[in-house]
Structure formats: structure tokens, C-alpha cells
Short mmCIF file of C-alpha atoms and ligand atoms in Angstrom, two decimals:
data_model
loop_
_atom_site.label_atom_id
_atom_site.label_comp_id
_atom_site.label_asym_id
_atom_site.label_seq_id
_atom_site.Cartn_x
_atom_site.Cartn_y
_atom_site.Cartn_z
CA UNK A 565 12.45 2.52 -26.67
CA UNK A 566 15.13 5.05 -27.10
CA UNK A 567 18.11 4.88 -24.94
CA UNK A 568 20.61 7.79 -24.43
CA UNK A 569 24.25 7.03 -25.13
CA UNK A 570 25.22 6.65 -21.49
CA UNK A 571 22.23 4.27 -20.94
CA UNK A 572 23.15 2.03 -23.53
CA UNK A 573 26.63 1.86 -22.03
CA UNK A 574 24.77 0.56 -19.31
CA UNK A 575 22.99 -2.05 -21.14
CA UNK A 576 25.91 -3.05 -22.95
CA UNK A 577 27.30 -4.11 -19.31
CA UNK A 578 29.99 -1.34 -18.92
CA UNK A 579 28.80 -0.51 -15.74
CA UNK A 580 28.23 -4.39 -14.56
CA UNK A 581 26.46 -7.02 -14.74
CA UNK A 582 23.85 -5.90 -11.97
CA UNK A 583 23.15 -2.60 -13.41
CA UNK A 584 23.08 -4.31 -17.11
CA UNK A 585 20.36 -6.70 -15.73
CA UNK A 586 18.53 -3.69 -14.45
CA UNK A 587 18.66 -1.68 -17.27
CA UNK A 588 17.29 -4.87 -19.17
CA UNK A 589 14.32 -5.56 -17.03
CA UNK A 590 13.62 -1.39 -17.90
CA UNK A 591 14.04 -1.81 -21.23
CA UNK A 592 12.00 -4.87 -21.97
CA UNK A 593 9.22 -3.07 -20.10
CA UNK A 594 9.67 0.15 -22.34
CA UNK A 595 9.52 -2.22 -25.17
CA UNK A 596 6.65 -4.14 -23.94
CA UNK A 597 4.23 -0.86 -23.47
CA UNK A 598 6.10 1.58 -26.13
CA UNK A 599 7.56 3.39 -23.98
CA UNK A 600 9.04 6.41 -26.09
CA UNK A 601 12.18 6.69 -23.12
CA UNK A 602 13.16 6.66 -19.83
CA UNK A 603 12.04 8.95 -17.18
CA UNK A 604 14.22 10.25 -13.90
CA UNK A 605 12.14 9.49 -10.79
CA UNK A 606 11.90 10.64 -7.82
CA UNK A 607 11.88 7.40 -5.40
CA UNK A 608 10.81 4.27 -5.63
CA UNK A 609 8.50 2.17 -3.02
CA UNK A 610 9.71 -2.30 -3.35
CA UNK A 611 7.56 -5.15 -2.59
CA UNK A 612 8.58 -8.86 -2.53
CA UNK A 613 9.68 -8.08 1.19
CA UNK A 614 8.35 -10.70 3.24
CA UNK A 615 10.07 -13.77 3.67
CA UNK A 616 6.26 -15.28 3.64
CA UNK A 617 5.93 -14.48 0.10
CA UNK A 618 9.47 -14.73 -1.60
CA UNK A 619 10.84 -17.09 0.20
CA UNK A 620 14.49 -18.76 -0.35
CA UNK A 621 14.03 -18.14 -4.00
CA UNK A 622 13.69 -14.61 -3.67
CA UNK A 623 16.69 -14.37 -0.68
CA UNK A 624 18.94 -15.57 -2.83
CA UNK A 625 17.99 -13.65 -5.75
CA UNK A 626 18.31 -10.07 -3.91
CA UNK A 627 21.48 -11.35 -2.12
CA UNK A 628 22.97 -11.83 -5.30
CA UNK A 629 22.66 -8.15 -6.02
CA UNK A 630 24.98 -4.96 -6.11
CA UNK A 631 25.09 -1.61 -6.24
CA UNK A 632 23.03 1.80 -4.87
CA UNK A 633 20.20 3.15 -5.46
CA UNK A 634 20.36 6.26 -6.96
CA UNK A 635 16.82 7.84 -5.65
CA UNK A 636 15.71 7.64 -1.78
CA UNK A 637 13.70 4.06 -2.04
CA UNK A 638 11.94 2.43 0.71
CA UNK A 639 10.59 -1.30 1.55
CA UNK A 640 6.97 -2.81 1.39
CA UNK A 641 6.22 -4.64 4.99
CA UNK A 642 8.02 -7.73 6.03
CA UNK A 643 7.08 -10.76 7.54
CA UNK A 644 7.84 -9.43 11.38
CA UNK A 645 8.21 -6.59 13.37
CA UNK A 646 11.89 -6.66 13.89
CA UNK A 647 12.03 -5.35 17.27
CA UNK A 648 9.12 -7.70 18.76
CA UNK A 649 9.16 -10.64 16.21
CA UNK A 650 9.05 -13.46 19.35
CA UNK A 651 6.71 -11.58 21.30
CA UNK A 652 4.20 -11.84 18.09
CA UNK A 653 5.05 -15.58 17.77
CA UNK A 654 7.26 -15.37 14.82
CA UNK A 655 9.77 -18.46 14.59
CA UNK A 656 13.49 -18.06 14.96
CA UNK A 657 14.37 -19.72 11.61
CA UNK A 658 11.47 -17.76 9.84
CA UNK A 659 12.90 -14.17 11.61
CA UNK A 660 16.39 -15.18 10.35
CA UNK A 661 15.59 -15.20 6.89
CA UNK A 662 13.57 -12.30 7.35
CA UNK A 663 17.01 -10.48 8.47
CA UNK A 664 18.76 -11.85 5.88
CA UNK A 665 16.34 -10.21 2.81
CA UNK A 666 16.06 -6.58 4.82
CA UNK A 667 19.81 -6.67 5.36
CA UNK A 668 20.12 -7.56 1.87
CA UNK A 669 18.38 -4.58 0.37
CA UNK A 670 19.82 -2.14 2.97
CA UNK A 671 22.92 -3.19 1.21
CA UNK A 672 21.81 -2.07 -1.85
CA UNK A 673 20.85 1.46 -0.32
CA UNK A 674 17.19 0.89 0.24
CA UNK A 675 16.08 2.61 3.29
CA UNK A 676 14.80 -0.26 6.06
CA UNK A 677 11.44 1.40 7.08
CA UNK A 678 9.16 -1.49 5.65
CA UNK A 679 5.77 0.50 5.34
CA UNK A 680 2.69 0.72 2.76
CA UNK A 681 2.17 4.04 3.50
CA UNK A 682 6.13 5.75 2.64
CA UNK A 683 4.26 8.67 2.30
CA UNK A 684 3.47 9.40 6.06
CA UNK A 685 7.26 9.22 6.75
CA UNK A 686 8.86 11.37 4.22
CA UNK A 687 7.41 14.25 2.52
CA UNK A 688 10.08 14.22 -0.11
CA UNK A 689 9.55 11.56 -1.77
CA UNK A 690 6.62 12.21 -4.07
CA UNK A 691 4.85 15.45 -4.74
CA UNK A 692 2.06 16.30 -7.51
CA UNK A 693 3.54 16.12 -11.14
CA UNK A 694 6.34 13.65 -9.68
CA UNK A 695 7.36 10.63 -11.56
CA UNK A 696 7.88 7.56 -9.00
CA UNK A 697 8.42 3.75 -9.49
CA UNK A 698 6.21 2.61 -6.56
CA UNK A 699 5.33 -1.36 -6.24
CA UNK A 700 2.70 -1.48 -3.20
CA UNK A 701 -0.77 -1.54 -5.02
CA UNK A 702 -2.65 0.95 -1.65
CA UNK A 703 0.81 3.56 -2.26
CA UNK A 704 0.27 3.05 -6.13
CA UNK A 705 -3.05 4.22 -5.89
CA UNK A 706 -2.58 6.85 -3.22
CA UNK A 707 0.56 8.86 -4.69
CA UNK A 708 -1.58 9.15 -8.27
CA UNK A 709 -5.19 9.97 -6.43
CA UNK A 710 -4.27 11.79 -3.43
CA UNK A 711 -0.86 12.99 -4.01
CA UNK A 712 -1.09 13.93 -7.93
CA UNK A 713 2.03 12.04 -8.32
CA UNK A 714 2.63 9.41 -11.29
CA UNK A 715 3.53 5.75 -10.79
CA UNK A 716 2.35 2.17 -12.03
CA UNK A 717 2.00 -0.43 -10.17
CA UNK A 718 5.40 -1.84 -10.69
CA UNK A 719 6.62 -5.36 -9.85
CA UNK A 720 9.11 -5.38 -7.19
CA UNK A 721 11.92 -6.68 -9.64
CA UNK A 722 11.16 -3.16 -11.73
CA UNK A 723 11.02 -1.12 -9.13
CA UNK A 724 14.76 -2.44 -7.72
CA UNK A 725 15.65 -1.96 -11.29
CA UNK A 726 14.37 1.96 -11.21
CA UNK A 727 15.98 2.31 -7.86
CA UNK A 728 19.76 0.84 -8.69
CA UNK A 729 18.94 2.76 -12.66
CA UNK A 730 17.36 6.23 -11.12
CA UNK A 731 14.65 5.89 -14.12
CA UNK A 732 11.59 4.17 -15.03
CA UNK A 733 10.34 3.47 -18.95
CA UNK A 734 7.78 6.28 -19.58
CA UNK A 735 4.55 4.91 -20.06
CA UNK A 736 1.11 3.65 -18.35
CA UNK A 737 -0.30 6.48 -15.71
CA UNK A 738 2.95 8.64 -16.50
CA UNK A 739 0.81 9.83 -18.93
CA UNK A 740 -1.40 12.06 -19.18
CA UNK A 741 -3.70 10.34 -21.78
CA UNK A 742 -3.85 7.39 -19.41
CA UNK A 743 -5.41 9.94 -16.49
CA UNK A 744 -8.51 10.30 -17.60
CA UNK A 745 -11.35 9.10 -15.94
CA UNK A 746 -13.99 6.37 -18.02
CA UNK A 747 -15.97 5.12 -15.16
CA UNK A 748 -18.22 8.09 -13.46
CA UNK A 749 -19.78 6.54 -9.85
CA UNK A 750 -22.38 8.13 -8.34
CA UNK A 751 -22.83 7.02 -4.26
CA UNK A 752 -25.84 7.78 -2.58
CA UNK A 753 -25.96 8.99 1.22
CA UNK A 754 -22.77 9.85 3.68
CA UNK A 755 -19.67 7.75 4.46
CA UNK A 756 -17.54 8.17 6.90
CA UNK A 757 -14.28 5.70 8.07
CA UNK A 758 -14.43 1.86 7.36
CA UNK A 759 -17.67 2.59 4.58
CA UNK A 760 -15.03 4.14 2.29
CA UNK A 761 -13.46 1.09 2.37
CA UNK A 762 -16.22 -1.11 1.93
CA UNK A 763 -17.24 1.39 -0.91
CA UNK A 764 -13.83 0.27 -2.62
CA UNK A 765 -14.35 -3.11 -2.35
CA UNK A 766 -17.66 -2.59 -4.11
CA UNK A 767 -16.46 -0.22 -6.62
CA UNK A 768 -13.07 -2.04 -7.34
CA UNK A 769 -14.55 -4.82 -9.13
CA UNK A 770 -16.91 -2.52 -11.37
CA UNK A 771 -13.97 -0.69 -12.57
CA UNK A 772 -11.32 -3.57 -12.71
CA UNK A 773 -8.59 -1.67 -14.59
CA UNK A 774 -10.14 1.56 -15.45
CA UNK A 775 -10.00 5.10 -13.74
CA UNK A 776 -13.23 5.90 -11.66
CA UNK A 777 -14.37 9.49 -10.98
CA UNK A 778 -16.53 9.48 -7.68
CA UNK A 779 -19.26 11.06 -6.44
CA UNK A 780 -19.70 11.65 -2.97
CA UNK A 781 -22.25 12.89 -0.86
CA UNK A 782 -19.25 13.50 1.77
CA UNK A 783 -16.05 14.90 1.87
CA UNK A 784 -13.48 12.06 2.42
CA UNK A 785 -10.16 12.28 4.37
CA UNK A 786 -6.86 11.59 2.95
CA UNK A 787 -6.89 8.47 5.59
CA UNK A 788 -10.51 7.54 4.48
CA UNK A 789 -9.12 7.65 0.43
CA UNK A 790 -6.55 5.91 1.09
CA UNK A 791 -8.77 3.02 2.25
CA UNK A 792 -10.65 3.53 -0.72
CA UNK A 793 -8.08 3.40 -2.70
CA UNK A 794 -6.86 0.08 -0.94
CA UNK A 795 -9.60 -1.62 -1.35
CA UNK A 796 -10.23 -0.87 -5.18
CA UNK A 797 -6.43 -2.09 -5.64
CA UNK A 798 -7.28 -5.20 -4.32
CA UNK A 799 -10.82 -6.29 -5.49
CA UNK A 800 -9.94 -4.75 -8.78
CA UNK A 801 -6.80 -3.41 -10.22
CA UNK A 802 -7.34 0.78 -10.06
CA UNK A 803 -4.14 2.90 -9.64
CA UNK A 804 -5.96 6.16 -10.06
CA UNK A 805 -9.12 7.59 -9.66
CA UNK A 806 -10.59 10.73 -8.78
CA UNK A 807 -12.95 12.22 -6.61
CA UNK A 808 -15.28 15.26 -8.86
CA UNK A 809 -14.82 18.62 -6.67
CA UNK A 810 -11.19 17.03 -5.12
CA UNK A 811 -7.98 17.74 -6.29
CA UNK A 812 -5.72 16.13 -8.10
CA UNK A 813 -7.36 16.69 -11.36
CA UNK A 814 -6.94 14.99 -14.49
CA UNK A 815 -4.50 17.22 -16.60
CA UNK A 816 -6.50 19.99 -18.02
CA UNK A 817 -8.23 20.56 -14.98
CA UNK A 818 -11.24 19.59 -13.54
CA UNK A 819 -12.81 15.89 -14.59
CA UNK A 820 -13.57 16.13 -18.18
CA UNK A 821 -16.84 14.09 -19.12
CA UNK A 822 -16.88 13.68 -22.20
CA UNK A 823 -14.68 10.28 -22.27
CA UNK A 824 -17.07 8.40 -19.80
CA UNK A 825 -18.36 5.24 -21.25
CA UNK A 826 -20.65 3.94 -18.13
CA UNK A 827 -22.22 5.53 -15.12
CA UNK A 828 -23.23 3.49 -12.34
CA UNK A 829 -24.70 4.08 -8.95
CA UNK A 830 -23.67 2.74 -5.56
CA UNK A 831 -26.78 2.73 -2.94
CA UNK A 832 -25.91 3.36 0.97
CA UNK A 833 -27.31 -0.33 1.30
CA UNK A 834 -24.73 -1.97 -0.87
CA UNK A 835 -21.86 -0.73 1.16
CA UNK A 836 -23.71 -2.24 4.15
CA UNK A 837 -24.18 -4.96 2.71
CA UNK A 838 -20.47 -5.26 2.98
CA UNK A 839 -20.42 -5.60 6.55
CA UNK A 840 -22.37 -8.27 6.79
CA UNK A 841 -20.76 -10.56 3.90
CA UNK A 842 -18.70 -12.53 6.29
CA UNK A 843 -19.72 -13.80 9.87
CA UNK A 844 -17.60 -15.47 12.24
CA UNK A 845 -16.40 -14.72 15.96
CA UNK A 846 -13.19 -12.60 16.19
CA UNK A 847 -9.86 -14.26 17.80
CA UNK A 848 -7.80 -11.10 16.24
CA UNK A 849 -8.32 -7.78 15.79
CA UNK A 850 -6.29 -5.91 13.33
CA UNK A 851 -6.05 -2.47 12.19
CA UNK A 852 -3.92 -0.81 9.90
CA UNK A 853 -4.63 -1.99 6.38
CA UNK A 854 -2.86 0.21 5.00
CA UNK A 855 -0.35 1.18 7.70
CA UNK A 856 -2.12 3.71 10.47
CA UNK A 857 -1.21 7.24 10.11
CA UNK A 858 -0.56 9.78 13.17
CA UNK A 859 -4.31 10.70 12.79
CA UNK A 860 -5.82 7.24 12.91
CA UNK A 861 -2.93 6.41 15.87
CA UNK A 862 -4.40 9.29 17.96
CA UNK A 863 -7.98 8.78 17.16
CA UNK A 864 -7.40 4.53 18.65
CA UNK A 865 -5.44 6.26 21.47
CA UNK A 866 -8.51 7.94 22.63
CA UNK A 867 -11.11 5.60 21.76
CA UNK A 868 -9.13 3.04 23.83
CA UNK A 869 -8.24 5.46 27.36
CA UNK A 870 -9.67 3.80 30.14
CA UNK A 871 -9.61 -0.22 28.48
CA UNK A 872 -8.30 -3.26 28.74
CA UNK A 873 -8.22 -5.60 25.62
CA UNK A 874 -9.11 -9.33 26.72
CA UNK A 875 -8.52 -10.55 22.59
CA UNK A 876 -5.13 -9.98 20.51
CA UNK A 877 -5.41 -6.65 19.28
CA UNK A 878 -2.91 -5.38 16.44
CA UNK A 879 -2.72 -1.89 15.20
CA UNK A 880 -0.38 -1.88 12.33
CA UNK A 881 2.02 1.37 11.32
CA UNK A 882 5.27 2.20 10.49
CA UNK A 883 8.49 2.34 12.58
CA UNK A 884 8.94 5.74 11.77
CA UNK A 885 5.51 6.90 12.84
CA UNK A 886 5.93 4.84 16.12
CA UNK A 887 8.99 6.35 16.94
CA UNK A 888 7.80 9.89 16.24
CA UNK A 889 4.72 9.58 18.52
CA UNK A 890 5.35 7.43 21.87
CA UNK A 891 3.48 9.13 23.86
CA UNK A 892 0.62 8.12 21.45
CA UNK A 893 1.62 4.73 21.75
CA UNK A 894 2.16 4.23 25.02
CA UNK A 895 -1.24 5.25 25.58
CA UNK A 896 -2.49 2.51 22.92
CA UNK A 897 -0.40 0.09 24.12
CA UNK A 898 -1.37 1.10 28.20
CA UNK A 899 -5.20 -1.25 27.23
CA UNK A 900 -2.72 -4.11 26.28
CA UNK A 901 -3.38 -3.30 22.28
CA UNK A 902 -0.23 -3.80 20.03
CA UNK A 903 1.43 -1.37 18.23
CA UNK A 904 2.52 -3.72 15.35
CA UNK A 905 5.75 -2.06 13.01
CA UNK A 906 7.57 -3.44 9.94
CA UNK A 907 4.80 -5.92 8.71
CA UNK A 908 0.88 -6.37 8.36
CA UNK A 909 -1.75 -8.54 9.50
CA UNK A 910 -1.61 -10.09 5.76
CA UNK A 911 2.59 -10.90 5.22
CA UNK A 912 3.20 -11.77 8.55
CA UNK A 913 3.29 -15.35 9.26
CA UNK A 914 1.67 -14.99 12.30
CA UNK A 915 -1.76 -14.24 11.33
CA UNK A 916 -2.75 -17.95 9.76
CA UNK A 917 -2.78 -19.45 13.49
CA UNK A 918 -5.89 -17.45 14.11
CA UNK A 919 -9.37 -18.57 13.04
CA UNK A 920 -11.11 -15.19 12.53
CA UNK A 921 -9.87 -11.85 12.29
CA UNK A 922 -12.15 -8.66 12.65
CA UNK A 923 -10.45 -5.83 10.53
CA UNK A 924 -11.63 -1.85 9.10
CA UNK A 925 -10.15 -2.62 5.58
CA UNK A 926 -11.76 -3.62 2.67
CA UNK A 927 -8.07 -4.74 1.31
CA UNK A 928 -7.82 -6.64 3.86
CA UNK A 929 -11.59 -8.35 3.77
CA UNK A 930 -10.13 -9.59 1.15
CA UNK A 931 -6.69 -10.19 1.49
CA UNK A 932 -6.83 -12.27 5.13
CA UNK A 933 -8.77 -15.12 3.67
CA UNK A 934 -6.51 -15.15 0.63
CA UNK A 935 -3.66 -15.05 1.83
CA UNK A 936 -3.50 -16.05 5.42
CA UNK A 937 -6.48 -18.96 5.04
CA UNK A 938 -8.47 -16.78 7.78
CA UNK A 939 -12.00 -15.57 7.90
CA UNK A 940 -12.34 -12.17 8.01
CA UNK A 941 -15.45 -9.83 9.04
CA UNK A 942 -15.29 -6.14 8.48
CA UNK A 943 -16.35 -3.88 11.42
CA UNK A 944 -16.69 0.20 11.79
CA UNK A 945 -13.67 1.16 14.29
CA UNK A 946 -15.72 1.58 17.15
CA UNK A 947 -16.96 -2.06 16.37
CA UNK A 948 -13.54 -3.10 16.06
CA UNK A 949 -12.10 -1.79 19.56
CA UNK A 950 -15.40 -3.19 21.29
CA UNK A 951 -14.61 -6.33 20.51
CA UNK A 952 -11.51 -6.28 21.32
CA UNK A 953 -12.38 -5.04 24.70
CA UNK A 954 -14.63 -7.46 24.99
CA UNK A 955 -18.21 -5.92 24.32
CA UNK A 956 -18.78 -8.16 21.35
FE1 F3S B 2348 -0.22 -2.59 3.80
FE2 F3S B 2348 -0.31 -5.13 4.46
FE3 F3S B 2348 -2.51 -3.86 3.89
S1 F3S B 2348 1.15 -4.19 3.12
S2 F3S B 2348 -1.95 -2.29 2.44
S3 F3S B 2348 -1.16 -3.43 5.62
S4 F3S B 2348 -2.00 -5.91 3.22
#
């Protein structure tokens, strides 16, 4: 890969060590995908957050580091809210090192909000035609699908180094010959909310790494593709796909056809179907998988007035969006609900004391049993709040 003169000064360790080892990891990657150069971009989004999933290894590792990043960059969720961490049940030694890795990248200039969704706090930080160095697999997918912007699914290593660097090695879905769609799926009947999510947890592992085009009897919200989008991440490994008669488009305009190598059809009944893979009685319900946007905050608000929650009930955002909208939450949190910031039913520790969690996520159908050794049963949101309310 090509380096300009002032990057190589960089990667000959004139600007030290840290940024050398930065401009390293870039480089290698460059090399590894023939990358012709390296791109500006225009933020960057880092997992490898929680202390659940990097653990001392990882503390020490990011504590070790200097420097600033030169593009606005924000965290992945952690392993606790940091305001109510006891409250949730989080141990003191376990919220400790938690503190330690989220005041160790604020030191490096990373921004503290610890969200999936950056993109419902700042509106600056990735527009269509942007270049971006995002890590979190549901943000991946939504800043190239919904957004137009460009990113791969970086590790949270590369996406430090394109933070502290500025720049990211120009390859992947930068592209625009890796934008176009192979996979064309056809769905059959109306969606609406949790389905879309089921939908991607069907159509994920058809796809696996290629980029579907969809089409949809419905018109889906940017909440309700953003669950699809989640939920392909995870039972496959999309970072883009479109939706024929939706923009983005691929460049060139609207989804060319002619590079489609399969078509396949999704029936109404399969995405049932996903409902009803898992069965067990609830102990936890958790929403916001992805984090919950000011939409899907408002829309529990009012489906909750009037109840009282008799089960742990989580509804998981981002600080920012809680802070903007309290009357919101207090109106949530008035049925005894929990308006869960900084972390996720998935990294937090919390979630593996619980036998069975009822979620509206198709990332995290799959992601609670994996990763928390829970069961986990999909429900529509209505379903959801009745059982937590007690109505089964
Ligand atoms: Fe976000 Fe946690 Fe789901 S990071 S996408 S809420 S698994």
C-alpha cells in the first residue's frame, strides 16, 4: 500500500511508538486486502469495551496507550451502566475494571457515550458518501444500508488505530465495486417491528458474507432496518445490503441486476417460524438490541402508561438519548421498567444470572444464549411488555 511521505514518518516511529504501532496495524491491513492507500475518515465507532469480553488482557493493553484521536470517535457498550451499575447487580471489583478501560480510552480522546447506535447521538459523524472506521457489526451495517456511508466491520484494535491515525486503508465496502448487490430476496406478505428482525435472522445466514437486495411487501423504518440489519450481522456476516425502491443505492443508481447470482424467497411463515424456535418462561425482559432510539423510547412510554412491571424489565439506550428525553423516561421508568444506559443485555455481566430472557431482536436471539449461557425467546413488543406486566 502506498504511504505518503508524512505517513511513513509515522511508521518509521518519528511520531512514537503508539502512533508507529497504529500506523502498522493500518498498514498490514492495507497490505493484507490491497489496499491502493489510506483514506481520511470521518469518525470511528470501537468495540472491545466491556470488561466481560476483554478482560485484564485487554485493560492493560489500552492503558498502555497514548495519544488523541484525530476524528470524533465513540465507544461500543460496556459491561455496566455507570450511573446504576449496583442497582443492576454489577460487582464492585467487576465495575472497577470497567472504570478503569472507559477512563482509559477517554484518555486517548474517545468520547465516553458507550452506544451501538452513535448515530442517534450525533448527526455529524457519518453522512452518505462518508468514509468511517466503525467496529460494532448492527452500526457497520446501518451507516452503509441506511446512512449511505462506507465502513467495514473493523476490529476494535483497527478502529483505535484509525482513530489515534485519522485514516483507514482503502479497501472492502469503501468501494464501490464491493457495493453491489449478488443476493436478490424476495419476502412475501407485510412486516412490521420485531418480524424485520426475525427476517434478518433468516436472511443472514443465506447471504453469509454477501450483499442482499430486499424485497418488501412493506415499507420498513429506519428503526425496523436497523434490526434487520442487526440480525443479518449476527447470524451471518452482511455489512450492506439494500432495500429495491429505498435509498442508498448502489453507486450508479438504482440496484443493478445484472450481477445477481441467486434469488431466493422468504415466505411470511418462515419468519414466524422464528418466534416459535425457542420456548422457555421469561425471568428478563430486554429491549434494545441495538440501543432504543427516541422513537422506540416514546412508543414503550406509551405502551407502558398505566402499568406496573412484576418481572425485571430492561430497555436498553444510550446516555445521550436518556438525557435528552427524561420526561420520556420517567414515564417508562414510572411502571418500574429500567431505562438501562452504557451497556446491553448481551456485555453486561448481569444478564447470565437469569434463566430466560424474552427479547424483540433477532441479534440478540442469538447473541443471549451465546454469550450470556441464557435461553432466549423472541416476542413482538406488545408480547414483550405483557409479559413483563405480567399477562404472560
Ligand atoms: Fe448493541 Fe448489545 Fe445488541 S452492543 S447491537 S445492544 S448486543
Amino acid at each position: 500500500m502506498y504511504l505518503t511521505a508524512s505517513e511513513e514518518e509515522i511508521l518509521a516511529g518519528e511520531q512514537g511508538y503508539v502512533l508507529q504501532k497504529a500506523m502498522e496495524i493500518l498498514a498490514a491491513l492495507g497490505d493484507i486486502y490491497g489496499a491502493d492507500r489510506l483514506i481520511p475518515v470521518k469518525s470511528t465507532q470501537i468495540a472491545g469495551v466491556s470488561y466481560k469480553t476483554i478482560g485484564d488482557a485487554g485493560l492493560e493493553w489500552i492503558s498502555d496507550l497514548s495519544g488523541v484521536a484525530r476524528v470524533p470517535s465513540i465507544l461500543n457498550p460496556a459491561g455496566i451502566d455507570r450511573l446504576r451499575w449496583r442497582e443492576l447487580g454489577v460487582s464492585e471489583e467487576f465495575a472497577a475494571k470497567q472504570g478503569q478501560i472507559i477512563d482509559a480510552y477517554e484518555k486517548l480522546g474517545i468520547i465516553a457515550e458507550c452506544t451501538c447506535t452513535p448515530y442517534n447521538i450525533r448527526d455529524d459523524i457519518a453522512e452518505i458518501g462518508d468514509h468511517l472506521a466503525w467496529s460494532e457489526s448492527s452500526a457497520v451495517s446501518y451507516a452503509n444500508s441506511v446512512i449511505g456511508a462506507r465502513t467495514n466491520r473493523e476490529g476494535g484494535p483497527s478502529a483505535l488505530a484509525a482513530a489515534l491515525i485519522g485514516k483507514t486503508p482503502n479497501y472492502g465496502y469503501h468501494l464501490d465495486e464491493n457495493r453491489i448487490p449478488s443476493l436478490a430476496i424476495r419476502v412475501e406478505g407485510e412486516l412490521s417491528g420485531s418480524d424485520y428482525g426475525a427476517l434478518g435472522y433468516i436472511a443472514g445466514r443465506i447471504a453469509g458474507t454477501r450483499v442482499p437486495v430486499f424485497s418488501l411487501e412493506s415499507v420498513p423504518t429506519d428503526d425496523e432496518r436497523k434490526a434487520l440489519g442487526a440480525a443479518m450481522a449476527a447470524s451471518g456476516a452482511v455489512a450492506l445490503y439494500y432495500i429495491d425502491g429505498l435509498p442508498p443505492y448502489p453507486a450508479g443508481g438504482e440496484c443493478d441486476t445484472s450481477d445477481i447470482d441467486e434469488r431466493v424467497v422468504i415466505e411470511q411463515s418462515e419468519i414466524e417460524g422464528v418466534y416459535g424456535l425457542h420456548r422457555c418462561d421469561p425471568d428478563i425482559i430486554a429491549l434494545g438490541c441495538p440501543h432504543c432510539s427516541a422513537a422506540e423510547l416514546a412508543k414503550l412510554r406509551d405502551l407502558l402508561a398505566g402499568k406496573t412491571v412484576t418481572k425485571e424489565f430492561w430497555i436498553c439506550t444510550s446516555r445521550r438519548l436518556r438525557n435528552r428525553h427524561p420526561d420520556i423516561v420517567a414515564g417508562i421508568e414510572s411502571s418500574g421498567a429500567k431505562v438501562v444506559c452504557d451497556t446491553c443485555m448481551v456485555v453486561s455481566p448481569v444478564c447470565a444470572r437469569y434463566d430466560c430472557m424474552m427479547v424483540n431482536s433477532g441479534k440478540a436471539l442469538l447473541y443471549v444464549p451465546q454469550l450470556c449461557g441464557t435461553d432466549a425467546v423472541l416476542g413482538r413488543l406488545e408480547d414483550c411488555v405483557r409479559a413483563a406486566v405480567g399477562g404472560g
